């Protein structure tokens, strides 16, 4: 889930900063320390400004340390040049492999090429690379996520009105973000199939304050607004504030309830769904991204083996099963988007639940 610098922070926590500092402290270890028994897998993060990225890094860290290997994280803070420099610096420490969430899918290709020359396996998570030889890519089908979110709204409009009709607000995010752009494209295409649905796609840059303002103005223009969507959970707290101010923050089934469906599956979405205010959320799984990338590196790539193509199955994850296919840069696992609603929001396998309740990383 790539985001651009300067966008609303997605619930970055004080503990997240401390976590980043603790992880970064491993950078004081010398090259000889990394060469000790067990190996060394660093993680090149695009940012720690969003809860999603904090959890993704924590997943990589736990997986690496769980394999008795050394770990180090770098944080590029959405600075592409800095990330490329960090890749170069990490390569000098002769890592066993590297995991990264790239800022720029094209710019990272040259860095991957240098690692390929050194025969250092590369794993890419969240934001796929446009080129290079990548041992394993683990990411999310953002366009399908947008389609599925639209379908969840359409299903509920049909239940409400007897046919797919009504007024829907999409508070879409900054289109410079590949993830947010693809989510909007998926939603646009799905709603285009339903001429009786008045679909209002309005820009918010993915910012909480803009989502608040846009939702308030839309509710003034369309007092009977049926549904609202945000491409990520954290900035949608602006939508919630607007609904509260207009006395439309009602539970599912109550008079005046506005259908509310997002994407990502953060702890706040699980909370809203379990409280009865949010209808559904299409989720991705940053914990799985990090864990599976490290798993494939350790089991296969570091041993000089290709990651096998075929079904990946692990019941520890809510989605349980996905397909590793031959992608543009090598073996690729696109984790299938899945819907969280009132029937399954309490499942302890959701990443938002694990991050907050098991790992103790608070969401604010």
mmCIF file with all atom_site columns, N, CA, C and O in Angstrom, residues 8-16 49-55 208 232-237 262-272 351-353 355-357 359-364:
data_model
loop_
_atom_site.group_PDB
_atom_site.id
_atom_site.type_symbol
_atom_site.label_atom_id
_atom_site.label_alt_id
_atom_site.label_comp_id
_atom_site.label_asym_id
_atom_site.label_entity_id
_atom_site.label_seq_id
_atom_site.pdbx_PDB_ins_code
_atom_site.Cartn_x
_atom_site.Cartn_y
_atom_site.Cartn_z
_atom_site.occupancy
_atom_site.B_iso_or_equiv
_atom_site.pdbx_formal_charge
_atom_site.auth_seq_id
_atom_site.auth_comp_id
_atom_site.auth_asym_id
_atom_site.auth_atom_id
_atom_site.pdbx_PDB_model_num
ATOM 1   N N  . UNK A 1 8   ? -1.792  12.461 4.904  1.00 0.00 ? 8   UNK A N  1
ATOM 2   C CA . UNK A 1 8   ? -2.179  12.285 6.294  1.00 0.00 ? 8   UNK A CA 1
ATOM 3   C C  . UNK A 1 8   ? -1.519  11.057 6.887  1.00 0.00 ? 8   UNK A C  1
ATOM 4   O O  . UNK A 1 8   ? -1.506  9.995  6.293  1.00 0.00 ? 8   UNK A O  1
ATOM 5   N N  . UNK A 1 9   ? -0.978  11.181 8.085  1.00 0.00 ? 9   UNK A N  1
ATOM 6   C CA . UNK A 1 9   ? -0.316  10.075 8.745  1.00 0.00 ? 9   UNK A CA 1
ATOM 7   C C  . UNK A 1 9   ? -1.357  9.067  9.186  1.00 0.00 ? 9   UNK A C  1
ATOM 8   O O  . UNK A 1 9   ? -2.363  9.400  9.760  1.00 0.00 ? 9   UNK A O  1
ATOM 9   N N  . UNK A 1 10  ? -1.131  7.807  8.894  1.00 0.00 ? 10  UNK A N  1
ATOM 10  C CA . UNK A 1 10  ? -2.116  6.778  9.173  1.00 0.00 ? 10  UNK A CA 1
ATOM 11  C C  . UNK A 1 10  ? -1.894  6.201  10.561 1.00 0.00 ? 10  UNK A C  1
ATOM 12  O O  . UNK A 1 10  ? -1.427  5.093  10.745 1.00 0.00 ? 10  UNK A O  1
ATOM 13  N N  . UNK A 1 11  ? -2.236  7.015  11.569 1.00 0.00 ? 11  UNK A N  1
ATOM 14  C CA . UNK A 1 11  ? -2.206  6.482  12.925 1.00 0.00 ? 11  UNK A CA 1
ATOM 15  C C  . UNK A 1 11  ? -0.815  6.154  13.400 1.00 0.00 ? 11  UNK A C  1
ATOM 16  O O  . UNK A 1 11  ? -0.623  5.170  14.104 1.00 0.00 ? 11  UNK A O  1
ATOM 17  N N  . UNK A 1 12  ? 0.205   6.934  12.991 1.00 0.00 ? 12  UNK A N  1
ATOM 18  C CA . UNK A 1 12  ? 1.542   6.660  13.506 1.00 0.00 ? 12  UNK A CA 1
ATOM 19  C C  . UNK A 1 12  ? 1.543   6.904  15.002 1.00 0.00 ? 12  UNK A C  1
ATOM 20  O O  . UNK A 1 12  ? 1.012   7.868  15.497 1.00 0.00 ? 12  UNK A O  1
ATOM 21  N N  . UNK A 1 13  ? 2.154   6.000  15.721 1.00 0.00 ? 13  UNK A N  1
ATOM 22  C CA . UNK A 1 13  ? 2.085   5.999  17.161 1.00 0.00 ? 13  UNK A CA 1
ATOM 23  C C  . UNK A 1 13  ? 3.422   6.352  17.768 1.00 0.00 ? 13  UNK A C  1
ATOM 24  O O  . UNK A 1 13  ? 4.449   6.214  17.158 1.00 0.00 ? 13  UNK A O  1
ATOM 25  N N  . UNK A 1 14  ? 3.382   6.804  18.995 1.00 0.00 ? 14  UNK A N  1
ATOM 26  C CA . UNK A 1 14  ? 4.623   7.079  19.700 1.00 0.00 ? 14  UNK A CA 1
ATOM 27  C C  . UNK A 1 14  ? 5.463   5.814  19.800 1.00 0.00 ? 14  UNK A C  1
ATOM 28  O O  . UNK A 1 14  ? 6.676   5.844  19.643 1.00 0.00 ? 14  UNK A O  1
ATOM 29  N N  . UNK A 1 15  ? 4.805   4.720  20.074 1.00 0.00 ? 15  UNK A N  1
ATOM 30  C CA . UNK A 1 15  ? 5.541   3.456  20.172 1.00 0.00 ? 15  UNK A CA 1
ATOM 31  C C  . UNK A 1 15  ? 6.183   3.097  18.849 1.00 0.00 ? 15  UNK A C  1
ATOM 32  O O  . UNK A 1 15  ? 7.218   2.457  18.805 1.00 0.00 ? 15  UNK A O  1
ATOM 33  N N  . UNK A 1 16  ? 5.547   3.505  17.736 1.00 0.00 ? 16  UNK A N  1
ATOM 34  C CA . UNK A 1 16  ? 6.105   3.216  16.428 1.00 0.00 ? 16  UNK A CA 1
ATOM 35  C C  . UNK A 1 16  ? 7.455   3.870  16.253 1.00 0.00 ? 16  UNK A C  1
ATOM 36  O O  . UNK A 1 16  ? 8.378   3.288  15.708 1.00 0.00 ? 16  UNK A O  1
ATOM 37  N N  . UNK A 1 49  ? 5.846   6.497  8.788  1.00 0.00 ? 49  UNK A N  1
ATOM 38  C CA . UNK A 1 49  ? 4.834   7.511  9.080  1.00 0.00 ? 49  UNK A CA 1
ATOM 39  C C  . UNK A 1 49  ? 3.410   6.968  9.111  1.00 0.00 ? 49  UNK A C  1
ATOM 40  O O  . UNK A 1 49  ? 2.477   7.720  9.379  1.00 0.00 ? 49  UNK A O  1
ATOM 41  N N  . UNK A 1 50  ? 3.247   5.704  8.781  1.00 0.00 ? 50  UNK A N  1
ATOM 42  C CA . UNK A 1 50  ? 1.926   5.105  8.746  1.00 0.00 ? 50  UNK A CA 1
ATOM 43  C C  . UNK A 1 50  ? 1.946   3.798  9.524  1.00 0.00 ? 50  UNK A C  1
ATOM 44  O O  . UNK A 1 50  ? 2.912   3.035  9.456  1.00 0.00 ? 50  UNK A O  1
ATOM 45  N N  . UNK A 1 51  ? 0.859   3.532  10.227 1.00 0.00 ? 51  UNK A N  1
ATOM 46  C CA . UNK A 1 51  ? 0.754   2.316  11.047 1.00 0.00 ? 51  UNK A CA 1
ATOM 47  C C  . UNK A 1 51  ? 1.020   1.071  10.203 1.00 0.00 ? 51  UNK A C  1
ATOM 48  O O  . UNK A 1 51  ? 1.696   0.136  10.638 1.00 0.00 ? 51  UNK A O  1
ATOM 49  N N  . UNK A 1 52  ? 0.482   1.058  8.997  1.00 0.00 ? 52  UNK A N  1
ATOM 50  C CA . UNK A 1 52  ? 0.668   -0.064 8.072  1.00 0.00 ? 52  UNK A CA 1
ATOM 51  C C  . UNK A 1 52  ? 2.146   -0.386 7.892  1.00 0.00 ? 52  UNK A C  1
ATOM 52  O O  . UNK A 1 52  ? 2.568   -1.547 7.950  1.00 0.00 ? 52  UNK A O  1
ATOM 53  N N  . UNK A 1 53  ? 2.964   0.653  7.671  1.00 0.00 ? 53  UNK A N  1
ATOM 54  C CA . UNK A 1 53  ? 4.388   0.431  7.423  1.00 0.00 ? 53  UNK A CA 1
ATOM 55  C C  . UNK A 1 53  ? 5.130   0.005  8.690  1.00 0.00 ? 53  UNK A C  1
ATOM 56  O O  . UNK A 1 53  ? 6.100   -0.746 8.631  1.00 0.00 ? 53  UNK A O  1
ATOM 57  N N  . UNK A 1 54  ? 4.700   0.515  9.835  1.00 0.00 ? 54  UNK A N  1
ATOM 58  C CA . UNK A 1 54  ? 5.280   0.100  11.114 1.00 0.00 ? 54  UNK A CA 1
ATOM 59  C C  . UNK A 1 54  ? 5.062   -1.396 11.314 1.00 0.00 ? 54  UNK A C  1
ATOM 60  O O  . UNK A 1 54  ? 5.981   -2.135 11.689 1.00 0.00 ? 54  UNK A O  1
ATOM 61  N N  . UNK A 1 55  ? 3.844   -1.856 11.036 1.00 0.00 ? 55  UNK A N  1
ATOM 62  C CA . UNK A 1 55  ? 3.514   -3.266 11.239 1.00 0.00 ? 55  UNK A CA 1
ATOM 63  C C  . UNK A 1 55  ? 4.215   -4.149 10.214 1.00 0.00 ? 55  UNK A C  1
ATOM 64  O O  . UNK A 1 55  ? 4.677   -5.248 10.519 1.00 0.00 ? 55  UNK A O  1
ATOM 65  N N  . UNK A 1 208 ? -7.189  13.308 6.346  1.00 0.00 ? 208 UNK A N  1
ATOM 66  C CA . UNK A 1 208 ? -8.303  13.260 7.292  1.00 0.00 ? 208 UNK A CA 1
ATOM 67  C C  . UNK A 1 208 ? -9.135  14.536 7.242  1.00 0.00 ? 208 UNK A C  1
ATOM 68  O O  . UNK A 1 208 ? -10.367 14.489 7.184  1.00 0.00 ? 208 UNK A O  1
ATOM 69  N N  . UNK A 1 232 ? -8.586  4.075  2.500  1.00 0.00 ? 232 UNK A N  1
ATOM 70  C CA . UNK A 1 232 ? -7.807  3.619  3.656  1.00 0.00 ? 232 UNK A CA 1
ATOM 71  C C  . UNK A 1 232 ? -8.552  4.011  4.921  1.00 0.00 ? 232 UNK A C  1
ATOM 72  O O  . UNK A 1 232 ? -9.323  4.983  4.933  1.00 0.00 ? 232 UNK A O  1
ATOM 73  N N  . UNK A 1 233 ? -8.285  3.280  5.987  1.00 0.00 ? 233 UNK A N  1
ATOM 74  C CA . UNK A 1 233 ? -9.070  3.450  7.214  1.00 0.00 ? 233 UNK A CA 1
ATOM 75  C C  . UNK A 1 233 ? -8.726  4.699  8.015  1.00 0.00 ? 233 UNK A C  1
ATOM 76  O O  . UNK A 1 233 ? -9.617  5.416  8.473  1.00 0.00 ? 233 UNK A O  1
ATOM 77  N N  . UNK A 1 234 ? -7.438  4.966  8.207  1.00 0.00 ? 234 UNK A N  1
ATOM 78  C CA . UNK A 1 234 ? -7.050  6.028  9.136  1.00 0.00 ? 234 UNK A CA 1
ATOM 79  C C  . UNK A 1 234 ? -7.628  7.394  8.764  1.00 0.00 ? 234 UNK A C  1
ATOM 80  O O  . UNK A 1 234 ? -8.256  8.042  9.598  1.00 0.00 ? 234 UNK A O  1
ATOM 81  N N  . UNK A 1 235 ? -7.456  7.869  7.517  1.00 0.00 ? 235 UNK A N  1
ATOM 82  C CA . UNK A 1 235 ? -8.022  9.188  7.199  1.00 0.00 ? 235 UNK A CA 1
ATOM 83  C C  . UNK A 1 235 ? -9.536  9.197  7.200  1.00 0.00 ? 235 UNK A C  1
ATOM 84  O O  . UNK A 1 235 ? -10.149 10.270 7.289  1.00 0.00 ? 235 UNK A O  1
ATOM 85  N N  . UNK A 1 236 ? -10.157 8.021  7.147  1.00 0.00 ? 236 UNK A N  1
ATOM 86  C CA . UNK A 1 236 ? -11.618 7.983  7.148  1.00 0.00 ? 236 UNK A CA 1
ATOM 87  C C  . UNK A 1 236 ? -12.195 8.376  8.501  1.00 0.00 ? 236 UNK A C  1
ATOM 88  O O  . UNK A 1 236 ? -13.417 8.531  8.634  1.00 0.00 ? 236 UNK A O  1
ATOM 89  N N  . UNK A 1 237 ? -11.339 8.583  9.481  1.00 0.00 ? 237 UNK A N  1
ATOM 90  C CA . UNK A 1 237 ? -11.824 9.127  10.747 1.00 0.00 ? 237 UNK A CA 1
ATOM 91  C C  . UNK A 1 237 ? -12.430 10.517 10.534 1.00 0.00 ? 237 UNK A C  1
ATOM 92  O O  . UNK A 1 237 ? -13.273 10.959 11.308 1.00 0.00 ? 237 UNK A O  1
ATOM 93  N N  . UNK A 1 262 ? -14.618 0.530  3.706  1.00 0.00 ? 262 UNK A N  1
ATOM 94  C CA . UNK A 1 262 ? -13.261 1.011  3.404  1.00 0.00 ? 262 UNK A CA 1
ATOM 95  C C  . UNK A 1 262 ? -12.377 -0.118 2.883  1.00 0.00 ? 262 UNK A C  1
ATOM 96  O O  . UNK A 1 262 ? -12.829 -1.240 2.661  1.00 0.00 ? 262 UNK A O  1
ATOM 97  N N  . UNK A 1 263 ? -11.081 0.191  2.777  1.00 0.00 ? 263 UNK A N  1
ATOM 98  C CA . UNK A 1 263 ? -10.055 -0.798 2.416  1.00 0.00 ? 263 UNK A CA 1
ATOM 99  C C  . UNK A 1 263 ? -8.898  -0.679 3.412  1.00 0.00 ? 263 UNK A C  1
ATOM 100 O O  . UNK A 1 263 ? -8.569  0.421  3.843  1.00 0.00 ? 263 UNK A O  1
ATOM 101 N N  . UNK A 1 264 ? -8.300  -1.777 3.771  1.00 0.00 ? 264 UNK A N  1
ATOM 102 C CA . UNK A 1 264 ? -7.051  -1.947 4.532  1.00 0.00 ? 264 UNK A CA 1
ATOM 103 C C  . UNK A 1 264 ? -7.176  -2.884 5.727  1.00 0.00 ? 264 UNK A C  1
ATOM 104 O O  . UNK A 1 264 ? -6.329  -3.735 5.923  1.00 0.00 ? 264 UNK A O  1
ATOM 105 N N  . UNK A 1 265 ? -8.183  -2.718 6.577  1.00 0.00 ? 265 UNK A N  1
ATOM 106 C CA . UNK A 1 265 ? -8.330  -3.619 7.720  1.00 0.00 ? 265 UNK A CA 1
ATOM 107 C C  . UNK A 1 265 ? -7.517  -3.238 8.937  1.00 0.00 ? 265 UNK A C  1
ATOM 108 O O  . UNK A 1 265 ? -7.052  -4.120 9.681  1.00 0.00 ? 265 UNK A O  1
ATOM 109 N N  . UNK A 1 266 ? -7.358  -1.943 9.181  1.00 0.00 ? 266 UNK A N  1
ATOM 110 C CA . UNK A 1 266 ? -6.609  -1.482 10.359 1.00 0.00 ? 266 UNK A CA 1
ATOM 111 C C  . UNK A 1 266 ? -7.425  -1.723 11.642 1.00 0.00 ? 266 UNK A C  1
ATOM 112 O O  . UNK A 1 266 ? -8.630  -1.980 11.588 1.00 0.00 ? 266 UNK A O  1
ATOM 113 N N  . UNK A 1 267 ? -6.776  -1.631 12.797 1.00 0.00 ? 267 UNK A N  1
ATOM 114 C CA . UNK A 1 267 ? -7.493  -1.863 14.063 1.00 0.00 ? 267 UNK A CA 1
ATOM 115 C C  . UNK A 1 267 ? -8.756  -1.025 14.218 1.00 0.00 ? 267 UNK A C  1
ATOM 116 O O  . UNK A 1 267 ? -9.757  -1.502 14.756 1.00 0.00 ? 267 UNK A O  1
ATOM 117 N N  . UNK A 1 268 ? -8.730  0.224  13.755 1.00 0.00 ? 268 UNK A N  1
ATOM 118 C CA . UNK A 1 268 ? -9.907  1.079  13.915 1.00 0.00 ? 268 UNK A CA 1
ATOM 119 C C  . UNK A 1 268 ? -11.093 0.545  13.113 1.00 0.00 ? 268 UNK A C  1
ATOM 120 O O  . UNK A 1 268 ? -12.246 0.648  13.545 1.00 0.00 ? 268 UNK A O  1
ATOM 121 N N  . UNK A 1 269 ? -10.830 -0.068 11.966 1.00 0.00 ? 269 UNK A N  1
ATOM 122 C CA . UNK A 1 269 ? -11.916 -0.649 11.174 1.00 0.00 ? 269 UNK A CA 1
ATOM 123 C C  . UNK A 1 269 ? -12.520 -1.850 11.894 1.00 0.00 ? 269 UNK A C  1
ATOM 124 O O  . UNK A 1 269 ? -13.748 -2.017 11.918 1.00 0.00 ? 269 UNK A O  1
ATOM 125 N N  . UNK A 1 270 ? -11.662 -2.691 12.462 1.00 0.00 ? 270 UNK A N  1
ATOM 126 C CA . UNK A 1 270 ? -12.169 -3.828 13.227 1.00 0.00 ? 270 UNK A CA 1
ATOM 127 C C  . UNK A 1 270 ? -13.056 -3.349 14.374 1.00 0.00 ? 270 UNK A C  1
ATOM 128 O O  . UNK A 1 270 ? -14.113 -3.934 14.649 1.00 0.00 ? 270 UNK A O  1
ATOM 129 N N  . UNK A 1 271 ? -12.636 -2.269 15.007 1.00 0.00 ? 271 UNK A N  1
ATOM 130 C CA . UNK A 1 271 ? -13.401 -1.704 16.127 1.00 0.00 ? 271 UNK A CA 1
ATOM 131 C C  . UNK A 1 271 ? -14.767 -1.206 15.658 1.00 0.00 ? 271 UNK A C  1
ATOM 132 O O  . UNK A 1 271 ? -15.799 -1.521 16.268 1.00 0.00 ? 271 UNK A O  1
ATOM 133 N N  . UNK A 1 272 ? -14.776 -0.420 14.581 1.00 0.00 ? 272 UNK A N  1
ATOM 134 C CA . UNK A 1 272 ? -16.037 0.124  14.079 1.00 0.00 ? 272 UNK A CA 1
ATOM 135 C C  . UNK A 1 272 ? -16.995 -0.984 13.662 1.00 0.00 ? 272 UNK A C  1
ATOM 136 O O  . UNK A 1 272 ? -18.194 -0.899 13.893 1.00 0.00 ? 272 UNK A O  1
ATOM 137 N N  . UNK A 1 351 ? -4.786  -8.969 10.676 1.00 0.00 ? 351 UNK A N  1
ATOM 138 C CA . UNK A 1 351 ? -3.521  -8.299 11.007 1.00 0.00 ? 351 UNK A CA 1
ATOM 139 C C  . UNK A 1 351 ? -3.718  -7.175 12.003 1.00 0.00 ? 351 UNK A C  1
ATOM 140 O O  . UNK A 1 351 ? -2.866  -6.943 12.864 1.00 0.00 ? 351 UNK A O  1
ATOM 141 N N  . UNK A 1 352 ? -4.840  -6.478 11.904 1.00 0.00 ? 352 UNK A N  1
ATOM 142 C CA . UNK A 1 352 ? -5.097  -5.385 12.839 1.00 0.00 ? 352 UNK A CA 1
ATOM 143 C C  . UNK A 1 352 ? -5.218  -5.874 14.265 1.00 0.00 ? 352 UNK A C  1
ATOM 144 O O  . UNK A 1 352 ? -4.801  -5.196 15.212 1.00 0.00 ? 352 UNK A O  1
ATOM 145 N N  . UNK A 1 353 ? -5.772  -7.055 14.440 1.00 0.00 ? 353 UNK A N  1
ATOM 146 C CA . UNK A 1 353 ? -5.904  -7.646 15.772 1.00 0.00 ? 353 UNK A CA 1
ATOM 147 C C  . UNK A 1 353 ? -4.556  -8.119 16.296 1.00 0.00 ? 353 UNK A C  1
ATOM 148 O O  . UNK A 1 353 ? -4.193  -7.869 17.455 1.00 0.00 ? 353 UNK A O  1
ATOM 149 N N  . UNK A 1 355 ? -1.529  -7.095 15.438 1.00 0.00 ? 355 UNK A N  1
ATOM 150 C CA . UNK A 1 355 ? -0.626  -5.959 15.678 1.00 0.00 ? 355 UNK A CA 1
ATOM 151 C C  . UNK A 1 355 ? -0.922  -5.275 17.000 1.00 0.00 ? 355 UNK A C  1
ATOM 152 O O  . UNK A 1 355 ? -0.009  -4.963 17.778 1.00 0.00 ? 355 UNK A O  1
ATOM 153 N N  . UNK A 1 356 ? -2.201  -5.054 17.255 1.00 0.00 ? 356 UNK A N  1
ATOM 154 C CA . UNK A 1 356 ? -2.574  -4.294 18.443 1.00 0.00 ? 356 UNK A CA 1
ATOM 155 C C  . UNK A 1 356 ? -2.648  -5.159 19.695 1.00 0.00 ? 356 UNK A C  1
ATOM 156 O O  . UNK A 1 356 ? -2.136  -4.784 20.758 1.00 0.00 ? 356 UNK A O  1
ATOM 157 N N  . UNK A 1 357 ? -3.242  -6.339 19.572 1.00 0.00 ? 357 UNK A N  1
ATOM 158 C CA . UNK A 1 357 ? -3.510  -7.142 20.770 1.00 0.00 ? 357 UNK A CA 1
ATOM 159 C C  . UNK A 1 357 ? -2.406  -8.137 21.105 1.00 0.00 ? 357 UNK A C  1
ATOM 160 O O  . UNK A 1 357 ? -2.111  -8.360 22.282 1.00 0.00 ? 357 UNK A O  1
ATOM 161 N N  . UNK A 1 359 ? 0.913   -8.157 19.533 1.00 0.00 ? 359 UNK A N  1
ATOM 162 C CA . UNK A 1 359 ? 2.212   -7.520 19.505 1.00 0.00 ? 359 UNK A CA 1
ATOM 163 C C  . UNK A 1 359 ? 2.269   -6.283 20.387 1.00 0.00 ? 359 UNK A C  1
ATOM 164 O O  . UNK A 1 359 ? 3.346   -5.773 20.676 1.00 0.00 ? 359 UNK A O  1
ATOM 165 N N  . UNK A 1 360 ? 1.120   -5.773 20.788 1.00 0.00 ? 360 UNK A N  1
ATOM 166 C CA . UNK A 1 360 ? 1.079   -4.639 21.714 1.00 0.00 ? 360 UNK A CA 1
ATOM 167 C C  . UNK A 1 360 ? 1.505   -3.312 21.101 1.00 0.00 ? 360 UNK A C  1
ATOM 168 O O  . UNK A 1 360 ? 2.024   -2.443 21.805 1.00 0.00 ? 360 UNK A O  1
ATOM 169 N N  . UNK A 1 361 ? 1.287   -3.148 19.801 1.00 0.00 ? 361 UNK A N  1
ATOM 170 C CA . UNK A 1 361 ? 1.644   -1.884 19.145 1.00 0.00 ? 361 UNK A CA 1
ATOM 171 C C  . UNK A 1 361 ? 0.373   -1.047 19.038 1.00 0.00 ? 361 UNK A C  1
ATOM 172 O O  . UNK A 1 361 ? -0.502  -1.352 18.223 1.00 0.00 ? 361 UNK A O  1
ATOM 173 N N  . UNK A 1 362 ? 0.225   -0.023 19.847 1.00 0.00 ? 362 UNK A N  1
ATOM 174 C CA . UNK A 1 362 ? -1.040  0.705  19.921 1.00 0.00 ? 362 UNK A CA 1
ATOM 175 C C  . UNK A 1 362 ? -1.345  1.496  18.654 1.00 0.00 ? 362 UNK A C  1
ATOM 176 O O  . UNK A 1 362 ? -0.455  1.986  17.968 1.00 0.00 ? 362 UNK A O  1
ATOM 177 N N  . UNK A 1 363 ? -2.621  1.601  18.373 1.00 0.00 ? 363 UNK A N  1
ATOM 178 C CA . UNK A 1 363 ? -3.100  2.363  17.217 1.00 0.00 ? 363 UNK A CA 1
ATOM 179 C C  . UNK A 1 363 ? -3.717  3.652  17.742 1.00 0.00 ? 363 UNK A C  1
ATOM 180 O O  . UNK A 1 363 ? -4.625  3.617  18.588 1.00 0.00 ? 363 UNK A O  1
ATOM 181 N N  . UNK A 1 364 ? -3.206  4.805  17.277 1.00 0.00 ? 364 UNK A N  1
ATOM 182 C CA . UNK A 1 364 ? -3.745  6.088  17.767 1.00 0.00 ? 364 UNK A CA 1
ATOM 183 C C  . UNK A 1 364 ? -4.122  6.966  16.593 1.00 0.00 ? 364 UNK A C  1
ATOM 184 O O  . UNK A 1 364 ? -3.647  6.755  15.487 1.00 0.00 ? 364 UNK A O  1
#
